[in-house]
mmCIF file of C-alpha atoms and ligand atoms in Angstrom:
data_model
loop_
_atom_site.group_PDB
_atom_site.id
_atom_site.type_symbol
_atom_site.label_atom_id
_atom_site.label_comp_id
_atom_site.label_asym_id
_atom_site.label_seq_id
_atom_site.Cartn_x
_atom_site.Cartn_y
_atom_site.Cartn_z
ATOM 1 C CA MET Z 2 -10.066 -12.760 -15.546
ATOM 2 C CA ASP Z 3 -6.917 -12.836 -12.997
ATOM 3 C CA VAL Z 4 -8.639 -11.644 -9.147
ATOM 4 C CA VAL Z 5 -5.690 -9.327 -7.961
ATOM 5 C CA PHE Z 6 -6.276 -8.312 -3.632
ATOM 6 C CA SER Z 7 -4.062 -5.747 -1.808
ATOM 7 C CA GLY Z 8 -4.533 -3.624 1.403
ATOM 8 C CA MET Z 9 -3.011 -0.864 3.620
ATOM 9 C CA ARG Z 10 -3.004 -0.306 6.755
ATOM 10 C CA PRO Z 11 -4.916 3.193 8.103
ATOM 11 C CA THR Z 12 -2.320 4.525 9.735
ATOM 12 C CA GLY Z 13 -2.376 8.118 8.335
ATOM 13 C CA ARG Z 14 -1.987 10.141 4.902
ATOM 14 C CA LEU Z 15 -0.159 8.588 1.879
ATOM 15 C CA HIS Z 16 2.569 10.296 0.592
ATOM 16 C CA LEU Z 17 4.082 10.529 -3.235
ATOM 17 C CA GLY Z 18 6.321 7.042 -2.132
ATOM 18 C CA HIS Z 19 2.856 4.826 -2.101
ATOM 19 C CA MET Z 20 1.041 6.885 -5.022
ATOM 20 C CA ALA Z 21 4.294 6.059 -7.089
ATOM 21 C CA GLY Z 22 4.679 2.779 -6.040
ATOM 22 C CA ALA Z 23 1.848 1.658 -5.218
ATOM 23 C CA LEU Z 24 -1.044 3.180 -6.424
ATOM 24 C CA SER Z 25 -0.167 3.788 -9.782
ATOM 25 C CA ASN Z 26 -0.264 -0.034 -10.547
ATOM 26 C CA TRP Z 27 -3.058 -0.387 -8.773
ATOM 27 C CA VAL Z 28 -4.556 1.839 -11.009
ATOM 28 C CA LYS Z 29 -3.644 -0.050 -13.833
ATOM 29 C CA LEU Z 30 -4.422 -3.169 -12.704
ATOM 30 C CA GLN Z 31 -8.306 -1.936 -12.338
ATOM 31 C CA GLU Z 32 -8.543 -1.396 -16.085
ATOM 32 C CA ASP Z 33 -8.528 -4.899 -16.474
ATOM 33 C CA HIS Z 34 -8.536 -7.254 -13.975
ATOM 34 C CA GLU Z 35 -11.250 -8.148 -11.213
ATOM 35 C CA CYS Z 36 -9.410 -5.965 -8.724
ATOM 36 C CA TYR Z 37 -10.272 -5.854 -4.572
ATOM 37 C CA PHE Z 38 -8.443 -3.410 -2.307
ATOM 38 C CA SER Z 39 -8.897 -2.627 1.101
ATOM 39 C CA ILE Z 40 -8.180 -0.771 3.966
ATOM 40 C CA VAL Z 41 -7.144 -3.250 6.275
ATOM 41 C CA ASP Z 42 -8.192 -1.784 9.817
ATOM 42 C CA TRP Z 43 -7.631 -5.149 11.556
ATOM 43 C CA HIS Z 44 -4.400 -4.896 10.718
ATOM 44 C CA ALA Z 45 -3.600 -1.894 12.031
ATOM 45 C CA LEU Z 46 -5.272 -2.594 15.232
ATOM 46 C CA MET Z 47 -2.759 -5.340 16.110
ATOM 47 C CA SER Z 48 -0.091 -3.017 16.246
ATOM 48 C CA ASP Z 49 -2.059 0.127 17.299
ATOM 49 C CA TYR Z 50 -4.619 -1.984 20.093
ATOM 50 C CA ALA Z 51 -3.766 0.756 22.561
ATOM 51 C CA ASP Z 52 -5.563 3.367 20.829
ATOM 52 C CA PRO Z 53 -7.940 2.664 18.122
ATOM 53 C CA SER Z 54 -9.225 6.554 18.210
ATOM 54 C CA LYS Z 55 -7.501 7.409 15.207
ATOM 55 C CA LEU Z 56 -9.251 4.372 13.142
ATOM 56 C CA SER Z 57 -11.944 5.732 11.199
ATOM 57 C CA LEU Z 58 -10.450 8.806 10.608
ATOM 58 C CA ASN Z 59 -7.299 7.548 8.861
ATOM 59 C CA THR Z 60 -9.583 5.536 7.141
ATOM 60 C CA ARG Z 61 -11.051 8.164 5.305
ATOM 61 C CA GLU Z 62 -7.810 9.625 4.928
ATOM 62 C CA VAL Z 63 -6.612 6.706 3.251
ATOM 63 C CA LEU Z 64 -9.742 6.522 1.270
ATOM 64 C CA LEU Z 65 -9.504 9.904 0.087
ATOM 65 C CA ASP Z 66 -5.942 9.578 -1.303
ATOM 66 C CA TRP Z 67 -6.955 6.377 -3.365
ATOM 67 C CA LEU Z 68 -10.028 8.109 -4.611
ATOM 68 C CA ALA Z 69 -7.286 10.967 -5.503
ATOM 69 C CA ALA Z 70 -5.089 8.769 -6.929
ATOM 70 C CA GLY Z 71 -7.532 7.317 -9.273
ATOM 71 C CA LEU Z 72 -9.097 4.150 -7.864
ATOM 72 C CA ASP Z 73 -12.101 4.115 -9.529
ATOM 73 C CA PRO Z 74 -15.438 2.377 -7.815
ATOM 74 C CA GLN Z 75 -17.057 1.738 -11.024
ATOM 75 C CA LYS Z 76 -14.181 -0.571 -11.773
ATOM 76 C CA CYS Z 77 -12.679 -2.203 -8.369
ATOM 77 C CA ALA Z 78 -14.442 -2.522 -4.920
ATOM 78 C CA ILE Z 79 -12.659 -1.073 -2.083
ATOM 79 C CA PHE Z 80 -13.469 -1.452 1.507
ATOM 80 C CA ALA Z 81 -12.907 -1.716 5.306
ATOM 81 C CA GLN Z 82 -11.684 -5.309 6.329
ATOM 82 C CA SER Z 83 -13.790 -5.052 9.511
ATOM 83 C CA HIS Z 84 -16.826 -4.931 6.555
ATOM 84 C CA VAL Z 85 -16.534 -8.175 5.270
ATOM 85 C CA LYS Z 86 -16.788 -10.491 8.121
ATOM 86 C CA GLN Z 87 -15.418 -13.262 6.256
ATOM 87 C CA HIS Z 88 -11.972 -12.101 6.964
ATOM 88 C CA THR Z 89 -11.861 -12.478 9.989
ATOM 89 C CA GLU Z 90 -13.993 -16.202 9.390
ATOM 90 C CA LEU Z 91 -11.161 -17.501 7.174
ATOM 91 C CA HIS Z 92 -8.230 -16.545 9.504
ATOM 92 C CA MET Z 93 -10.113 -18.347 12.625
ATOM 93 C CA ALA Z 94 -9.749 -21.443 10.184
ATOM 94 C CA LEU Z 95 -6.372 -21.003 9.116
ATOM 95 C CA SER Z 96 -4.794 -20.090 12.094
ATOM 96 C CA MET Z 97 -5.570 -23.844 13.301
ATOM 97 C CA ILE Z 98 -3.250 -24.546 10.535
ATOM 98 C CA SER Z 99 -0.705 -22.145 10.993
ATOM 99 C CA PRO Z 100 2.479 -23.413 12.913
ATOM 100 C CA LEU Z 101 3.802 -21.880 15.223
ATOM 101 C CA GLY Z 102 7.486 -21.835 14.021
ATOM 102 C CA TRP Z 103 6.618 -20.138 10.548
ATOM 103 C CA LEU Z 104 5.112 -17.332 12.620
ATOM 104 C CA GLU Z 105 7.430 -16.743 14.728
ATOM 105 C CA ARG Z 106 10.133 -17.157 12.610
ATOM 106 C CA CYS Z 107 9.046 -13.940 9.590
ATOM 107 C CA PRO Z 108 12.097 -11.568 9.512
ATOM 108 C CA THR Z 109 9.007 -9.255 9.799
ATOM 109 C CA TYR Z 110 7.630 -10.115 12.879
ATOM 110 C CA LYS Z 111 11.468 -9.756 14.292
ATOM 111 C CA GLU Z 112 12.028 -7.159 13.394
ATOM 112 C CA GLN Z 113 9.122 -4.624 14.064
ATOM 113 C CA ILE Z 114 9.011 -6.191 17.599
ATOM 114 C CA LEU Z 115 13.089 -4.765 17.785
ATOM 115 C CA ASN Z 116 12.147 -1.671 16.281
ATOM 116 C CA LEU Z 117 9.067 -0.385 17.554
ATOM 117 C CA ARG Z 118 9.514 -0.373 20.862
ATOM 118 C CA ASN Z 119 7.129 1.607 22.285
ATOM 119 C CA LYS Z 120 4.573 -0.761 21.697
ATOM 120 C CA ASP Z 121 3.669 -4.368 23.386
ATOM 121 C CA LEU Z 122 3.833 -6.286 20.291
ATOM 122 C CA SER Z 123 3.874 -9.425 22.216
ATOM 123 C CA THR Z 124 0.533 -10.910 21.441
ATOM 124 C CA TYR Z 125 -1.227 -13.548 20.155
ATOM 125 C CA GLY Z 126 -2.786 -11.453 17.783
ATOM 126 C CA PHE Z 127 0.528 -9.824 16.346
ATOM 127 C CA LEU Z 128 1.898 -12.980 15.427
ATOM 128 C CA GLY Z 129 -1.003 -13.386 13.065
ATOM 129 C CA TYR Z 130 -0.244 -10.725 11.093
ATOM 130 C CA PRO Z 131 0.887 -13.054 8.305
ATOM 131 C CA VAL Z 132 -2.799 -15.414 8.904
ATOM 132 C CA LEU Z 133 -4.830 -12.617 8.898
ATOM 133 C CA MET Z 134 -2.556 -11.207 5.269
ATOM 134 C CA ALA Z 135 -3.074 -14.810 3.417
ATOM 135 C CA SER Z 136 -7.377 -14.812 4.680
ATOM 136 C CA ASP Z 137 -7.573 -11.572 3.125
ATOM 137 C CA ILE Z 138 -5.628 -12.883 -0.850
ATOM 138 C CA LEU Z 139 -7.261 -16.225 -0.129
ATOM 139 C CA VAL Z 140 -10.702 -15.078 1.069
ATOM 140 C CA TYR Z 141 -11.015 -13.998 -2.995
ATOM 141 C CA LYS Z 142 -9.497 -16.671 -4.404
ATOM 142 C CA ALA Z 143 -6.429 -13.871 -5.162
ATOM 143 C CA VAL Z 144 -3.788 -15.301 -7.783
ATOM 144 C CA LYS Z 145 -2.096 -11.449 -8.246
ATOM 145 C CA VAL Z 146 -1.192 -9.680 -4.937
ATOM 146 C CA PRO Z 147 0.577 -6.297 -6.129
ATOM 147 C CA VAL Z 148 2.812 -5.222 -2.943
ATOM 148 C CA GLY Z 149 5.959 -3.853 -2.439
ATOM 149 C CA GLU Z 150 9.358 -6.492 -1.653
ATOM 150 C CA ASP Z 151 9.144 -5.773 2.336
ATOM 151 C CA GLN Z 152 5.736 -7.829 1.731
ATOM 152 C CA THR Z 153 7.296 -11.098 0.000
ATOM 153 C CA ALA Z 154 7.651 -12.775 3.616
ATOM 154 C CA HIS Z 155 4.195 -12.708 4.167
ATOM 155 C CA LEU Z 156 2.958 -13.839 0.885
ATOM 156 C CA GLU Z 157 5.347 -16.538 1.579
ATOM 157 C CA ILE Z 158 3.274 -17.563 3.895
ATOM 158 C CA SER Z 159 0.230 -17.243 2.527
ATOM 159 C CA ARG Z 160 1.348 -19.288 -0.418
ATOM 160 C CA GLU Z 161 2.105 -21.576 2.457
ATOM 161 C CA LEU Z 162 -0.847 -21.695 3.657
ATOM 162 C CA ALA Z 163 -3.310 -21.993 0.545
ATOM 163 C CA ARG Z 164 -0.867 -25.163 0.426
ATOM 164 C CA ARG Z 165 -1.183 -26.915 3.847
ATOM 165 C CA PHE Z 166 -5.314 -26.530 3.857
ATOM 166 C CA ASN Z 167 -5.889 -27.645 0.214
ATOM 167 C CA ASN Z 168 -3.822 -30.815 1.207
ATOM 168 C CA PHE Z 169 -5.845 -31.321 4.709
ATOM 169 C CA TYR Z 170 -9.043 -30.507 3.226
ATOM 170 C CA GLY Z 171 -8.764 -30.597 -0.775
ATOM 171 C CA PRO Z 172 -8.575 -28.095 -3.437
ATOM 172 C CA VAL Z 173 -9.528 -24.749 -2.142
ATOM 173 C CA PHE Z 174 -7.378 -22.238 -2.838
ATOM 174 C CA PRO Z 175 -4.345 -21.620 -5.552
ATOM 175 C CA GLU Z 176 -1.315 -19.903 -4.857
ATOM 176 C CA PRO Z 177 -1.387 -16.416 -4.449
ATOM 177 C CA ALA Z 178 1.109 -15.125 -7.293
ATOM 178 C CA ILE Z 179 4.154 -12.392 -6.146
ATOM 179 C CA THR Z 180 3.924 -10.040 -7.967
ATOM 180 C CA LEU Z 181 7.017 -7.387 -7.845
ATOM 181 C CA THR Z 182 5.372 -4.580 -9.755
ATOM 182 C CA TYR Z 183 7.182 -1.238 -10.562
ATOM 183 C CA ASN Z 184 8.250 0.691 -8.034
ATOM 184 C CA PRO Z 185 10.710 3.734 -8.731
ATOM 185 C CA LYS Z 186 12.755 5.213 -6.070
ATOM 186 C CA ILE Z 187 10.726 8.047 -3.791
ATOM 187 C CA PRO Z 188 13.507 9.005 -1.974
ATOM 188 C CA GLY Z 189 11.611 12.031 1.336
ATOM 189 C CA THR Z 190 13.039 15.308 1.565
ATOM 190 C CA ASP Z 191 16.219 14.079 3.630
ATOM 191 C CA GLY Z 192 17.202 12.031 0.705
ATOM 192 C CA ARG Z 193 16.428 8.446 2.916
ATOM 193 C CA LYS Z 194 13.643 6.377 2.272
ATOM 194 C CA MET Z 195 10.458 8.869 1.814
ATOM 195 C CA SER Z 196 8.379 7.785 5.166
ATOM 196 C CA LYS Z 197 5.858 9.616 7.035
ATOM 197 C CA SER Z 198 7.837 8.180 10.622
ATOM 198 C CA TYR Z 199 11.158 9.971 9.549
ATOM 199 C CA GLY Z 200 9.388 13.706 8.935
ATOM 200 C CA ASN Z 201 10.464 13.278 5.545
ATOM 201 C CA SER Z 202 7.173 13.271 3.133
ATOM 202 C CA LEU Z 203 5.857 14.741 0.517
ATOM 203 C CA ASP Z 204 1.737 14.085 0.902
ATOM 204 C CA ILE Z 205 -0.911 13.491 -1.624
ATOM 205 C CA ALA Z 206 -2.596 15.884 0.214
ATOM 206 C CA ASP Z 207 -0.101 18.759 0.538
ATOM 207 C CA GLU Z 208 -1.062 21.618 -1.771
ATOM 208 C CA ILE Z 209 0.531 22.648 -4.404
ATOM 209 C CA PRO Z 210 2.239 25.445 -2.474
ATOM 210 C CA VAL Z 211 3.419 22.946 0.327
ATOM 211 C CA LEU Z 212 4.758 20.391 -1.912
ATOM 212 C CA GLY Z 213 7.138 23.679 -3.913
ATOM 213 C CA LYS Z 214 8.080 24.249 -0.342
ATOM 214 C CA LYS Z 215 9.025 20.601 0.671
ATOM 215 C CA ILE Z 216 10.767 20.369 -2.290
ATOM 216 C CA ARG Z 217 13.027 23.329 -2.509
ATOM 217 C CA ALA Z 218 14.364 22.641 0.844
ATOM 218 C CA MET Z 219 14.903 19.045 -0.076
ATOM 219 C CA THR Z 220 19.079 17.777 0.043
ATOM 220 C CA THR Z 221 20.241 17.396 -3.388
ATOM 221 C CA ASP Z 222 23.980 15.838 -3.936
ATOM 222 C CA PRO Z 223 26.190 16.742 -1.312
ATOM 223 C CA ALA Z 224 29.264 17.669 -3.308
ATOM 224 C CA ARG Z 225 27.426 20.956 -4.744
ATOM 225 C CA GLU Z 226 28.364 22.552 -2.368
ATOM 226 C CA ARG Z 227 28.063 26.231 -4.088
ATOM 227 C CA ARG Z 228 25.963 26.684 -7.410
ATOM 228 C CA THR Z 229 29.876 26.403 -9.205
ATOM 229 C CA ASP Z 230 30.607 23.180 -7.691
ATOM 230 C CA PRO Z 231 29.230 20.695 -10.562
ATOM 231 C CA GLY Z 232 27.072 17.614 -8.802
ATOM 232 C CA ASP Z 233 26.336 14.616 -10.589
ATOM 233 C CA PRO Z 234 22.770 13.538 -10.542
ATOM 234 C CA ASP Z 235 23.284 9.731 -9.729
ATOM 235 C CA ARG Z 236 24.125 10.746 -6.597
ATOM 236 C CA CYS Z 237 20.527 13.172 -5.982
ATOM 237 C CA PRO Z 238 17.870 12.477 -4.994
ATOM 238 C CA VAL Z 239 16.220 15.328 -6.377
ATOM 239 C CA ARG Z 240 17.051 13.207 -9.778
ATOM 240 C CA ASP Z 241 14.657 10.043 -8.470
ATOM 241 C CA LEU Z 242 11.812 12.206 -8.100
ATOM 242 C CA HIS Z 243 12.003 13.875 -11.806
ATOM 243 C CA LYS Z 244 13.208 10.117 -13.289
ATOM 244 C CA PHE Z 245 9.108 9.993 -11.509
ATOM 245 C CA PHE Z 246 7.380 12.956 -12.220
ATOM 246 C CA ASN Z 247 8.844 14.618 -15.438
ATOM 247 C CA PRO Z 248 8.254 12.762 -19.011
ATOM 248 C CA ASP Z 249 10.262 14.602 -20.858
ATOM 249 C CA SER Z 250 13.668 12.435 -21.923
ATOM 250 C CA GLU Z 251 14.914 15.333 -23.590
ATOM 251 C CA GLN Z 252 14.985 17.710 -20.643
ATOM 252 C CA MET Z 253 16.196 15.193 -18.553
ATOM 253 C CA ASP Z 254 19.429 14.676 -20.337
ATOM 254 C CA GLU Z 255 19.798 18.642 -20.943
ATOM 255 C CA ILE Z 256 19.326 18.766 -16.426
ATOM 256 C CA ALA Z 257 22.186 15.848 -16.439
ATOM 257 C CA SER Z 258 24.562 17.892 -17.895
ATOM 258 C CA GLY Z 259 23.666 21.085 -16.812
ATOM 259 C CA CYS Z 260 24.597 19.661 -13.328
ATOM 260 C CA LYS Z 261 27.730 18.025 -14.264
ATOM 261 C CA THR Z 262 28.943 21.351 -15.605
ATOM 262 C CA ALA Z 263 27.363 23.301 -12.704
ATOM 263 C CA ALA Z 264 25.841 24.729 -15.799
ATOM 264 C CA ILE Z 265 22.694 25.032 -13.617
ATOM 265 C CA GLY Z 266 21.982 24.964 -10.279
ATOM 266 C CA CYS Z 267 19.845 22.570 -8.025
ATOM 267 C CA VAL Z 268 17.164 25.533 -7.698
ATOM 268 C CA ASP Z 269 16.219 26.138 -11.036
ATOM 269 C CA CYS Z 270 16.888 22.148 -11.893
ATOM 270 C CA LYS Z 271 13.979 22.041 -9.179
ATOM 271 C CA LYS Z 272 11.917 24.717 -10.427
ATOM 272 C CA ILE Z 273 11.171 22.513 -13.180
ATOM 273 C CA LEU Z 274 10.889 19.334 -10.980
ATOM 274 C CA ILE Z 275 8.414 21.615 -9.078
ATOM 275 C CA ALA Z 276 6.089 22.332 -12.829
ATOM 276 C CA HIS Z 277 5.801 19.024 -13.397
ATOM 277 C CA VAL Z 278 4.823 17.416 -9.685
ATOM 278 C CA THR Z 279 2.449 20.161 -10.388
ATOM 279 C CA GLU Z 280 1.225 19.373 -13.385
ATOM 280 C CA TYR Z 281 0.960 15.851 -12.145
ATOM 281 C CA MET Z 282 -0.310 16.299 -8.430
ATOM 282 C CA THR Z 283 -3.093 19.287 -9.597
ATOM 283 C CA PRO Z 284 -6.189 16.563 -11.058
ATOM 284 C CA ILE Z 285 -5.130 14.408 -7.909
ATOM 285 C CA GLN Z 286 -5.968 16.973 -5.833
ATOM 286 C CA GLU Z 287 -8.911 18.502 -7.326
ATOM 287 C CA ARG Z 288 -10.566 14.698 -7.058
ATOM 288 C CA ARG Z 289 -9.196 14.656 -3.147
ATOM 289 C CA LYS Z 290 -10.731 17.893 -2.535
ATOM 290 C CA TYR Z 291 -14.011 16.677 -4.697
ATOM 291 C CA PHE Z 292 -14.569 13.823 -2.075
ATOM 292 C CA GLY Z 293 -13.641 15.673 0.623
ATOM 293 C CA GLY Z 294 -16.379 17.116 1.056
ATOM 294 C CA ARG Z 295 -18.747 14.662 0.130
ATOM 295 C CA GLY Z 296 -19.336 12.175 3.366
ATOM 296 C CA ASP Z 297 -22.363 10.829 2.543
ATOM 297 C CA GLU Z 298 -20.620 9.985 -0.570
ATOM 298 C CA LEU Z 299 -17.526 8.553 0.550
ATOM 299 C CA ASN Z 300 -19.616 6.040 3.266
ATOM 300 C CA GLY Z 301 -21.607 4.592 0.159
ATOM 301 C CA ILE Z 302 -18.196 3.931 -1.908
ATOM 302 C CA LEU Z 303 -17.062 1.213 1.227
ATOM 303 C CA ALA Z 304 -20.626 0.270 2.082
ATOM 304 C CA ASP Z 305 -20.623 -0.897 -1.964
ATOM 305 C CA GLY Z 306 -17.409 -1.956 -2.109
ATOM 306 C CA ALA Z 307 -17.842 -4.177 0.886
ATOM 307 C CA ALA Z 308 -21.320 -5.548 -0.290
ATOM 308 C CA ARG Z 309 -19.379 -6.817 -3.858
ATOM 309 C CA ALA Z 310 -16.514 -8.245 -1.771
ATOM 310 C CA ARG Z 311 -18.890 -10.193 -0.059
ATOM 311 C CA VAL Z 312 -20.696 -11.852 -2.148
ATOM 312 C CA THR Z 313 -17.080 -13.678 -3.312
ATOM 313 C CA ALA Z 314 -16.356 -13.961 -0.267
ATOM 314 C CA GLU Z 315 -19.552 -15.863 1.087
ATOM 315 C CA ARG Z 316 -19.125 -17.959 -1.944
ATOM 316 C CA THR Z 317 -15.034 -18.751 -0.494
ATOM 317 C CA MET Z 318 -16.742 -19.313 2.903
ATOM 318 C CA ASP Z 319 -19.279 -22.214 1.489
ATOM 319 C CA GLU Z 320 -16.402 -24.228 0.447
ATOM 320 C CA VAL Z 321 -14.245 -23.327 3.353
ATOM 321 C CA TYR Z 322 -16.778 -25.024 5.732
ATOM 322 C CA GLU Z 323 -17.626 -28.026 2.545
ATOM 323 C CA ALA Z 324 -14.278 -28.545 3.174
ATOM 324 C CA LEU Z 325 -13.928 -28.591 6.947
ATOM 325 C CA SER Z 326 -17.099 -30.401 7.606
ATOM 326 C CA MET Z 327 -18.660 -27.934 9.128
ATOM 327 C CA PRO Z 328 -22.251 -28.011 7.903
ATOM 328 C CA LYS Z 329 -24.170 -24.479 6.823
ATOM 329 C CA LEU Z 330 -27.167 -24.127 8.542
ATOM 330 C CA LYS Z 331 -30.199 -23.875 6.120
HETATM 331 N N1 LIG S 412 0.865 -6.153 4.855
HETATM 332 C C1 LIG S 412 0.559 -5.413 4.457
HETATM 333 C C2 LIG S 412 1.486 -3.749 4.209
HETATM 334 O O1 LIG S 412 2.070 -3.501 5.550
HETATM 335 C C3 LIG S 412 -0.955 -4.744 4.052
HETATM 336 C C4 LIG S 412 -1.765 -5.895 3.876
HETATM 337 C C5 LIG S 412 -2.390 -6.156 4.615
HETATM 338 C C6 LIG S 412 -2.036 -6.468 2.566
HETATM 339 N N2 LIG S 412 -3.481 -7.218 4.155
HETATM 340 C C7 LIG S 412 -2.529 -7.277 2.594
HETATM 341 C C8 LIG S 412 -1.339 -6.548 1.574
HETATM 342 C C9 LIG S 412 -2.819 -8.106 1.797
HETATM 343 C C10 LIG S 412 -1.521 -6.890 0.437
HETATM 344 C C11 LIG S 412 -2.628 -8.399 0.553
HETATM 345 O O2 LIG S 412 1.977 -3.217 3.605
#
């Protein structure tokens, strides 16, 4: 069975973009793969080191969103990165063979330093972001890593580090493949990419009435100023949400022609979308509520997940120490 690893940083509540892009794929993968899904708190600390006070609360929110979306702790290992110390051990080992040039040239590194002006990211830790990410993946010998396109540069470094380690010390790691997964376009309420930092997100934790309110306020095709103006569904962000949430293709066709001929208005179209979102999100929200009241159970899920992850990670580290001629104390 192929091993799968993926992770998310605990920066707060997740939105429907995370759900439709990453989580819906993970939920499928857990059925027929050995899956490790980690809330990567060390990675969050790399940029938020000045204020770690929200880490544990955010870890809990992410866990709730994952369980709500359908990750099943019986089918996959769900854990916090910091609970499995082998990630940091492998990070140390890989940092020895990580050429500075690879890290300095990484496009996300340059971009983040420029964009996150309010944080000082010129640290040793942040430069090593891709090294820790490689450790996350390689410590489980994962070969499938479902991530968005924005992570491809990091994954390329993971592959190169695996190859470099094997060249120096003998074959230990498989090269993880880049598994670009189905990633539907999920715009935010203003039509831009959905993102918490834009304030345009529909959150998994938003109650149904809140989702409805946000959708009613959503931008549509700018050409449809008045109810009688015909629109172009291809230029409407509401249409993109329909494509994910509306399973009725006949209805989709009707709405599209109604929009083009101004037979239906944006309000009508949104009403239909809200009905589909409600149907899709109701069981998800019920699961979120169920787990929300069970703090001990949540801690148990993380503890179990970490215990399972540790078994695999420890086995890999035995091989790593052996390859590095660092004997284990017996
Ligand atoms: N960097 C990833 C992100 O921001 C999160 C992450 C950390 C990750 N380690 C990983 C993803 C390992 C896949 C595999 O989305």
